[in-house]
Short mmCIF file of N, CA, C and O in Angstrom, two decimals:
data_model
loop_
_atom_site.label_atom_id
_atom_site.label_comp_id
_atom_site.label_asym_id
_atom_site.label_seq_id
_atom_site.Cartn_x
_atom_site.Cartn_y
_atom_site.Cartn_z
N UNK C 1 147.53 231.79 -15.65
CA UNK C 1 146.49 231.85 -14.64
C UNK C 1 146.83 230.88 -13.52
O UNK C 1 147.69 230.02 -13.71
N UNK C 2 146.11 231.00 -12.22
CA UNK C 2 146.51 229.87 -11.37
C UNK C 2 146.24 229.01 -11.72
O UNK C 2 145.20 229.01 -12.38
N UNK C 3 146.92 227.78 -11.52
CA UNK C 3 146.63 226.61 -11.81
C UNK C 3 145.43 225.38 -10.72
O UNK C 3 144.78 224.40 -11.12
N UNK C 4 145.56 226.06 -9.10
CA UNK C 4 144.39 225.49 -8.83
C UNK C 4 143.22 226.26 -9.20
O UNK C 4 142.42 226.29 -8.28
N UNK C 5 142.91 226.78 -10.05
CA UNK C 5 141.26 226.55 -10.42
C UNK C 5 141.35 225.70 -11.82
O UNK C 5 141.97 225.64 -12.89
N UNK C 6 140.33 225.10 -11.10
CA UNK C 6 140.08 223.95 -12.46
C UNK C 6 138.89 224.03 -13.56
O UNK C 6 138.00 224.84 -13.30
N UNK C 7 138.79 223.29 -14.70
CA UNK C 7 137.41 223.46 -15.07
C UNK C 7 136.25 223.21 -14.52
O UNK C 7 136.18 222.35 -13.65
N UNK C 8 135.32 223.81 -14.87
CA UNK C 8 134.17 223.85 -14.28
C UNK C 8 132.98 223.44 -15.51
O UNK C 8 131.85 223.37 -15.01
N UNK C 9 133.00 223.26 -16.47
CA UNK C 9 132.35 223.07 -17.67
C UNK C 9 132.50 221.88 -18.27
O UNK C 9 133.59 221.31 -18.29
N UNK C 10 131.26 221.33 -18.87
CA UNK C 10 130.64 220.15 -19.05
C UNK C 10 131.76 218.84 -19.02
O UNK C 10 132.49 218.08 -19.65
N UNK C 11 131.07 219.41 -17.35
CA UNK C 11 131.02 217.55 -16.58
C UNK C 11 129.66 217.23 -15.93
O UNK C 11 128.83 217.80 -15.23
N UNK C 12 129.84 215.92 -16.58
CA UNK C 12 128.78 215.22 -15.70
C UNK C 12 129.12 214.10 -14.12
O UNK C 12 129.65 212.99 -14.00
N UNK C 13 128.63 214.89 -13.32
CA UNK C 13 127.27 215.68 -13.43
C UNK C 13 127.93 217.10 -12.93
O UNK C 13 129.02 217.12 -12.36
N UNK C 14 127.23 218.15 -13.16
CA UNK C 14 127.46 219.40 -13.29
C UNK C 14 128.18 219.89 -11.71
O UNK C 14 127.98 219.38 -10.61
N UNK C 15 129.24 221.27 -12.14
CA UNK C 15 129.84 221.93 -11.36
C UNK C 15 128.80 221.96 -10.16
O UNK C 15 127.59 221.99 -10.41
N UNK C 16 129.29 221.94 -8.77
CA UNK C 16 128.71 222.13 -7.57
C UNK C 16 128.71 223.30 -7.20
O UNK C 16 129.51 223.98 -7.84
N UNK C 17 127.94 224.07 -6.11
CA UNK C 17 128.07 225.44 -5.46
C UNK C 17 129.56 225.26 -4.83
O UNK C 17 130.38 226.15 -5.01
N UNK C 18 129.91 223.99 -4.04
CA UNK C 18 131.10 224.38 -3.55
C UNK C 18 132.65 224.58 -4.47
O UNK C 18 133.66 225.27 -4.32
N UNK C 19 132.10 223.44 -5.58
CA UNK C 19 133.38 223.99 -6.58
C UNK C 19 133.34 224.99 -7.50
O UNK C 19 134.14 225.10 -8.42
N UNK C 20 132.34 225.78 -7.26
CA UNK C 20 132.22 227.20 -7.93
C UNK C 20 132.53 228.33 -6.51
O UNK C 20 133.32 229.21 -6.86
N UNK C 21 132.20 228.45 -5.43
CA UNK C 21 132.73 229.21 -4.53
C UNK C 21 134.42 228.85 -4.49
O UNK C 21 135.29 229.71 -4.52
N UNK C 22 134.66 227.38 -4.41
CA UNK C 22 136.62 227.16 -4.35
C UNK C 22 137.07 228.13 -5.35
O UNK C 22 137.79 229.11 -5.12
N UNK C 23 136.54 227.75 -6.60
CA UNK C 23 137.31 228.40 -7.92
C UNK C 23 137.10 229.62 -7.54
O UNK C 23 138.15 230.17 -7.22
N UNK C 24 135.66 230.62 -7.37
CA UNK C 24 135.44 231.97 -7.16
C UNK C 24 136.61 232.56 -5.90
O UNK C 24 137.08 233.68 -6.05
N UNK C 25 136.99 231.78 -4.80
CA UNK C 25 137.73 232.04 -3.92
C UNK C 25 139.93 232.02 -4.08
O UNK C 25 140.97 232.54 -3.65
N UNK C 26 139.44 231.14 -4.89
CA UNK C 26 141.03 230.92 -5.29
C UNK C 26 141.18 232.15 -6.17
O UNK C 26 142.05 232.96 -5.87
N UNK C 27 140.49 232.35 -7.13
CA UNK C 27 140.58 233.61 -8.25
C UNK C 27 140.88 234.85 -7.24
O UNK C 27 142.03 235.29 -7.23
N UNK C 28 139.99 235.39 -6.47
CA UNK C 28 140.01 236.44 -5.69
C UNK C 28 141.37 236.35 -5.03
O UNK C 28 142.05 237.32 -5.37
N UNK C 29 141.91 235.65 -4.33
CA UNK C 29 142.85 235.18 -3.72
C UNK C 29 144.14 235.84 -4.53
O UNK C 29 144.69 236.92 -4.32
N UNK C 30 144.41 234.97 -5.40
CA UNK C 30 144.90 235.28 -6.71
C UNK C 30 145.08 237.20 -7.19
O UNK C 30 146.12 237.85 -7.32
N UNK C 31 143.82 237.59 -7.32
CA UNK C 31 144.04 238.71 -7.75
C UNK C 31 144.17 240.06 -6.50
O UNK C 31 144.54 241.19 -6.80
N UNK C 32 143.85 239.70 -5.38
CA UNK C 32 144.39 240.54 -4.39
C UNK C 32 145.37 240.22 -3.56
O UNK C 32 145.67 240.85 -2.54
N UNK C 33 145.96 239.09 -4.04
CA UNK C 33 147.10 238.60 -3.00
C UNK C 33 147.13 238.25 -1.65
O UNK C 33 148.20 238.37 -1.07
N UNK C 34 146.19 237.86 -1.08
CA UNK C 34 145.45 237.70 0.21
C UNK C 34 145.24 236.70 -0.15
O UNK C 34 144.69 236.50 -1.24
N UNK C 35 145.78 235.33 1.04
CA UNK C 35 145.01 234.19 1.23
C UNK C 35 144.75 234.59 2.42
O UNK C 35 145.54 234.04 3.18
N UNK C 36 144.06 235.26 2.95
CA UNK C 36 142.75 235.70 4.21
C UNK C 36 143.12 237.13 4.52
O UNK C 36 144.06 237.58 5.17
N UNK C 37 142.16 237.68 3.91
CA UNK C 37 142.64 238.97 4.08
C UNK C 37 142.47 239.67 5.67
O UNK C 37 141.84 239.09 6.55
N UNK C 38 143.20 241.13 5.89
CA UNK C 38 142.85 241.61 6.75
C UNK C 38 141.78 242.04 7.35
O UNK C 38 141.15 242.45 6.38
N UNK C 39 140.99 242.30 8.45
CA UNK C 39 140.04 242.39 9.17
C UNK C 39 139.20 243.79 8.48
O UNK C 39 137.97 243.85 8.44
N UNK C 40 140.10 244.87 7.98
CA UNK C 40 139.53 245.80 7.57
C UNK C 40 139.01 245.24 5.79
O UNK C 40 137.98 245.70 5.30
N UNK C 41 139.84 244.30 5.05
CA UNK C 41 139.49 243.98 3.52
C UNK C 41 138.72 242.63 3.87
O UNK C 41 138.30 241.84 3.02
N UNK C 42 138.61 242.52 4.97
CA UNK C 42 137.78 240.96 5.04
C UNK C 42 136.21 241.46 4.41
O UNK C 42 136.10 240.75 3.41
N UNK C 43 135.38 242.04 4.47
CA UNK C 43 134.07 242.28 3.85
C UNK C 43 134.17 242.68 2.35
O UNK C 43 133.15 242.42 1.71
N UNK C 44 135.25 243.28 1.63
CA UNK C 44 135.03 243.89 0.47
C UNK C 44 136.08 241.99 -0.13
O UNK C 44 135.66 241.62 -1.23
N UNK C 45 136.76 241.39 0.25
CA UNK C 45 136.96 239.83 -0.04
C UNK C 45 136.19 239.12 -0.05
O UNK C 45 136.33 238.31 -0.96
N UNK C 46 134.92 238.90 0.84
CA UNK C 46 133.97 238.13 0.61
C UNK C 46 133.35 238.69 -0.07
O UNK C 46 132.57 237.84 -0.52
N UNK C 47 133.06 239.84 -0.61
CA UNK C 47 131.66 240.60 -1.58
C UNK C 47 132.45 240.01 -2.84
O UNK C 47 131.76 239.64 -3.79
N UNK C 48 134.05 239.89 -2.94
CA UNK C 48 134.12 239.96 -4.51
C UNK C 48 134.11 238.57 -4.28
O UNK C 48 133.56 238.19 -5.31
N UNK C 49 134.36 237.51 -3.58
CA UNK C 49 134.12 236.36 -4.00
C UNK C 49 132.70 236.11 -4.17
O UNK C 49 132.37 235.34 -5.07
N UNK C 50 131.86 236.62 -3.49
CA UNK C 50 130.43 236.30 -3.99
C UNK C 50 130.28 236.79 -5.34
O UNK C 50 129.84 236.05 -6.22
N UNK C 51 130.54 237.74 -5.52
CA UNK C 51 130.45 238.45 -7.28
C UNK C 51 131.09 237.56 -7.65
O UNK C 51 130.24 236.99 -8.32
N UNK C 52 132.27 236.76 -7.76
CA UNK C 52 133.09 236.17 -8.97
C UNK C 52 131.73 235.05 -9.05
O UNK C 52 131.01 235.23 -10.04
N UNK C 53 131.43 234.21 -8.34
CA UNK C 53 130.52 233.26 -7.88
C UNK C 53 129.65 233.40 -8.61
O UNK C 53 129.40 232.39 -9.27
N UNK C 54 129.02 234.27 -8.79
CA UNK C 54 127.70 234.59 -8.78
C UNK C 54 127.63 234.58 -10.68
O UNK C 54 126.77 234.17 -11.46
N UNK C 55 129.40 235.45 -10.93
CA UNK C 55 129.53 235.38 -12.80
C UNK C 55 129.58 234.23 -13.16
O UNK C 55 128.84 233.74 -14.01
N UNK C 56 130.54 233.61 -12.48
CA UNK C 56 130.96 232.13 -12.77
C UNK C 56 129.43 231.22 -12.69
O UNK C 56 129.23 230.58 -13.72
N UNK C 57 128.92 231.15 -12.19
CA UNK C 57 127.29 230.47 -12.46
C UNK C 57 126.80 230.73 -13.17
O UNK C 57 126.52 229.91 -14.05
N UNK C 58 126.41 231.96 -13.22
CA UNK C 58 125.82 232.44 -14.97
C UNK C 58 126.40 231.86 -16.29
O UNK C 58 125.71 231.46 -17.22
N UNK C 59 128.18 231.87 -16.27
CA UNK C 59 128.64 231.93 -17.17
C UNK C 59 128.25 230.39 -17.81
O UNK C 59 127.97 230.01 -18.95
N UNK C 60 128.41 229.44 -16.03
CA UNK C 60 128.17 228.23 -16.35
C UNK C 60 127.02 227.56 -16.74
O UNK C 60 127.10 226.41 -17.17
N UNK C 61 126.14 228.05 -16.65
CA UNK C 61 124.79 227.85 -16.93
C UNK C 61 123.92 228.57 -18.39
O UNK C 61 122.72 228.55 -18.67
N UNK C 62 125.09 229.17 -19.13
CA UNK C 62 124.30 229.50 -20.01
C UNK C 62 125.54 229.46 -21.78
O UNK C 62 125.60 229.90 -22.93
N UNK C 63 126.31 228.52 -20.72
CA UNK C 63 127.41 227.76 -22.03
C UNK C 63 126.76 226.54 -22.52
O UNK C 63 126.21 225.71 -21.80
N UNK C 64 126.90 226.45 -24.15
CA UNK C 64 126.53 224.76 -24.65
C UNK C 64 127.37 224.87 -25.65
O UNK C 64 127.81 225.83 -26.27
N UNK C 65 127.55 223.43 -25.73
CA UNK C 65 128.64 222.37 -26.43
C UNK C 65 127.95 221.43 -26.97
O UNK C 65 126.95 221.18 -26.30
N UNK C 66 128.07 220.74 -27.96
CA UNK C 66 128.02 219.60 -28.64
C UNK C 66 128.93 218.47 -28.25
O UNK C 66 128.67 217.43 -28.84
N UNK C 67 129.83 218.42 -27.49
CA UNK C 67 130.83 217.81 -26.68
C UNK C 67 130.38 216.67 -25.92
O UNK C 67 129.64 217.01 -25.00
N UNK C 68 130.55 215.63 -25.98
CA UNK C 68 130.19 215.04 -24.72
C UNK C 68 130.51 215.44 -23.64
O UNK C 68 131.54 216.13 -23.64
N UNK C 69 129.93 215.26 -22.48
CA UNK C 69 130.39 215.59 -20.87
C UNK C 69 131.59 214.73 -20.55
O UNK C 69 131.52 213.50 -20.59
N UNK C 70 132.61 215.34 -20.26
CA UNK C 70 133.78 214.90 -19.43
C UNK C 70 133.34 214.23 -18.34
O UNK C 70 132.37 214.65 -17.72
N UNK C 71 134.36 212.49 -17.77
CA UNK C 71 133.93 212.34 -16.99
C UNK C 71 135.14 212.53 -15.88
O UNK C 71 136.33 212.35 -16.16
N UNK C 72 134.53 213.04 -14.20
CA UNK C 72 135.06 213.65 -13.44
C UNK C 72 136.10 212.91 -13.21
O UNK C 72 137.06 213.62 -12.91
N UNK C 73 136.42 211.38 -13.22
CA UNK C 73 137.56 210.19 -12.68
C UNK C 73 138.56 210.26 -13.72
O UNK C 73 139.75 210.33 -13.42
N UNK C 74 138.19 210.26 -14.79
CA UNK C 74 139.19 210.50 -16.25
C UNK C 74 139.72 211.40 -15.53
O UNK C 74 140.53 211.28 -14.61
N UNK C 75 139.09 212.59 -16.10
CA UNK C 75 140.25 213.78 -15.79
C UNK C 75 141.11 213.56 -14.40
O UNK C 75 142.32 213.77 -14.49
N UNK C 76 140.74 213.26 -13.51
CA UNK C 76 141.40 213.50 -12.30
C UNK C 76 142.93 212.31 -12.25
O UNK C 76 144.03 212.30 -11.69
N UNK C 77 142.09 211.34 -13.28
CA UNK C 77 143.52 210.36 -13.41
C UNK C 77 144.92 210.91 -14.55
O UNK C 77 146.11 210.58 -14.60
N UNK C 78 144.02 211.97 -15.44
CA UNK C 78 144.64 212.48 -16.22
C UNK C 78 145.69 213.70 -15.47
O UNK C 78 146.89 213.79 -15.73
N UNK C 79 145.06 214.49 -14.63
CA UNK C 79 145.86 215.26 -13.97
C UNK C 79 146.94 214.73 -12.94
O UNK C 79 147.66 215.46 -12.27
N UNK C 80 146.95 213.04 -12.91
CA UNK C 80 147.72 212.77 -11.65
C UNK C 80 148.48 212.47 -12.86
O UNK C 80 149.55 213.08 -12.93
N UNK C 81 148.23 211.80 -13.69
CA UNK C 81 149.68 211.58 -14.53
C UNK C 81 150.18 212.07 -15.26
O UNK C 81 151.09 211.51 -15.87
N UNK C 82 149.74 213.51 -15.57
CA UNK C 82 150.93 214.96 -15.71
C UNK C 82 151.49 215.55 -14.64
O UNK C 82 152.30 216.47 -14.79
N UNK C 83 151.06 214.99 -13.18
CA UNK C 83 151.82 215.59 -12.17
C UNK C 83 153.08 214.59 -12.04
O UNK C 83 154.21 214.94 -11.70
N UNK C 84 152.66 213.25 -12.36
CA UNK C 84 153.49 212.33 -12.14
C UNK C 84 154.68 212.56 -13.39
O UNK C 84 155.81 212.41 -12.92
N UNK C 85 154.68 212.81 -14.54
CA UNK C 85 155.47 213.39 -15.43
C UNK C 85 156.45 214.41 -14.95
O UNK C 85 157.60 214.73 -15.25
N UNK C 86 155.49 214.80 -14.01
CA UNK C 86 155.93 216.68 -13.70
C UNK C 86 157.04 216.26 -12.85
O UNK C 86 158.20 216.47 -13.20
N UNK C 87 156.76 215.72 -11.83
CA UNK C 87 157.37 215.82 -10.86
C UNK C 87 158.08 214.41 -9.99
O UNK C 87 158.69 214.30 -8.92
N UNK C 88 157.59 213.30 -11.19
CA UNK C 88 158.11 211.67 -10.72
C UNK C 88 156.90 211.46 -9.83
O UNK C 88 155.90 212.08 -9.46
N UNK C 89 157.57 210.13 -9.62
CA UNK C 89 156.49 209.31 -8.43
C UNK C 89 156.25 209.72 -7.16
O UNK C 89 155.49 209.08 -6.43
#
């Protein structure tokens, strides 16, 4: 799958509208091969990113875990130092 969409599930404090439209937008992106589509697929691109959006909220809002909530700085330090693995300093 692409790798910029990230998780979206239990962090505190909870996924935002804008990082649920990024993820909904990168996905679409992704599956029609368009990073901005043409003038004639520009309306049926924004309808499916609103649909992905719209699943992806539901989906997120009606998942539970016993998990503690991830916190957002961890992970993000965690992802710099598998990039830093990945790819050096």
């Amino acid at each position: 799958m692409c790798r910029n969409i990230k998780t979206l599930f239990n962090f505190e404090p909870p996924a935002t509208e804008d990082e649920i439209h990024a993820s909904a937008l990168q996905f679409v992106r992704k599956l029609s091969g368009f990073n901005k589509p043409s003038l004639p697929n520009e309306a049926a691109f924004e309808r499916a990113v609103a649909e992905v959006a719209e699943a992806a909220r539901k989906l997120l809002t009606s998942l539970h875990t016993h998990a503690p909530a991830r916190d957002r700085e961890v992970e993000a330090e965690k992802a710099r130092e598998r990039s830093r693995l990945r790819f050096g300093p």
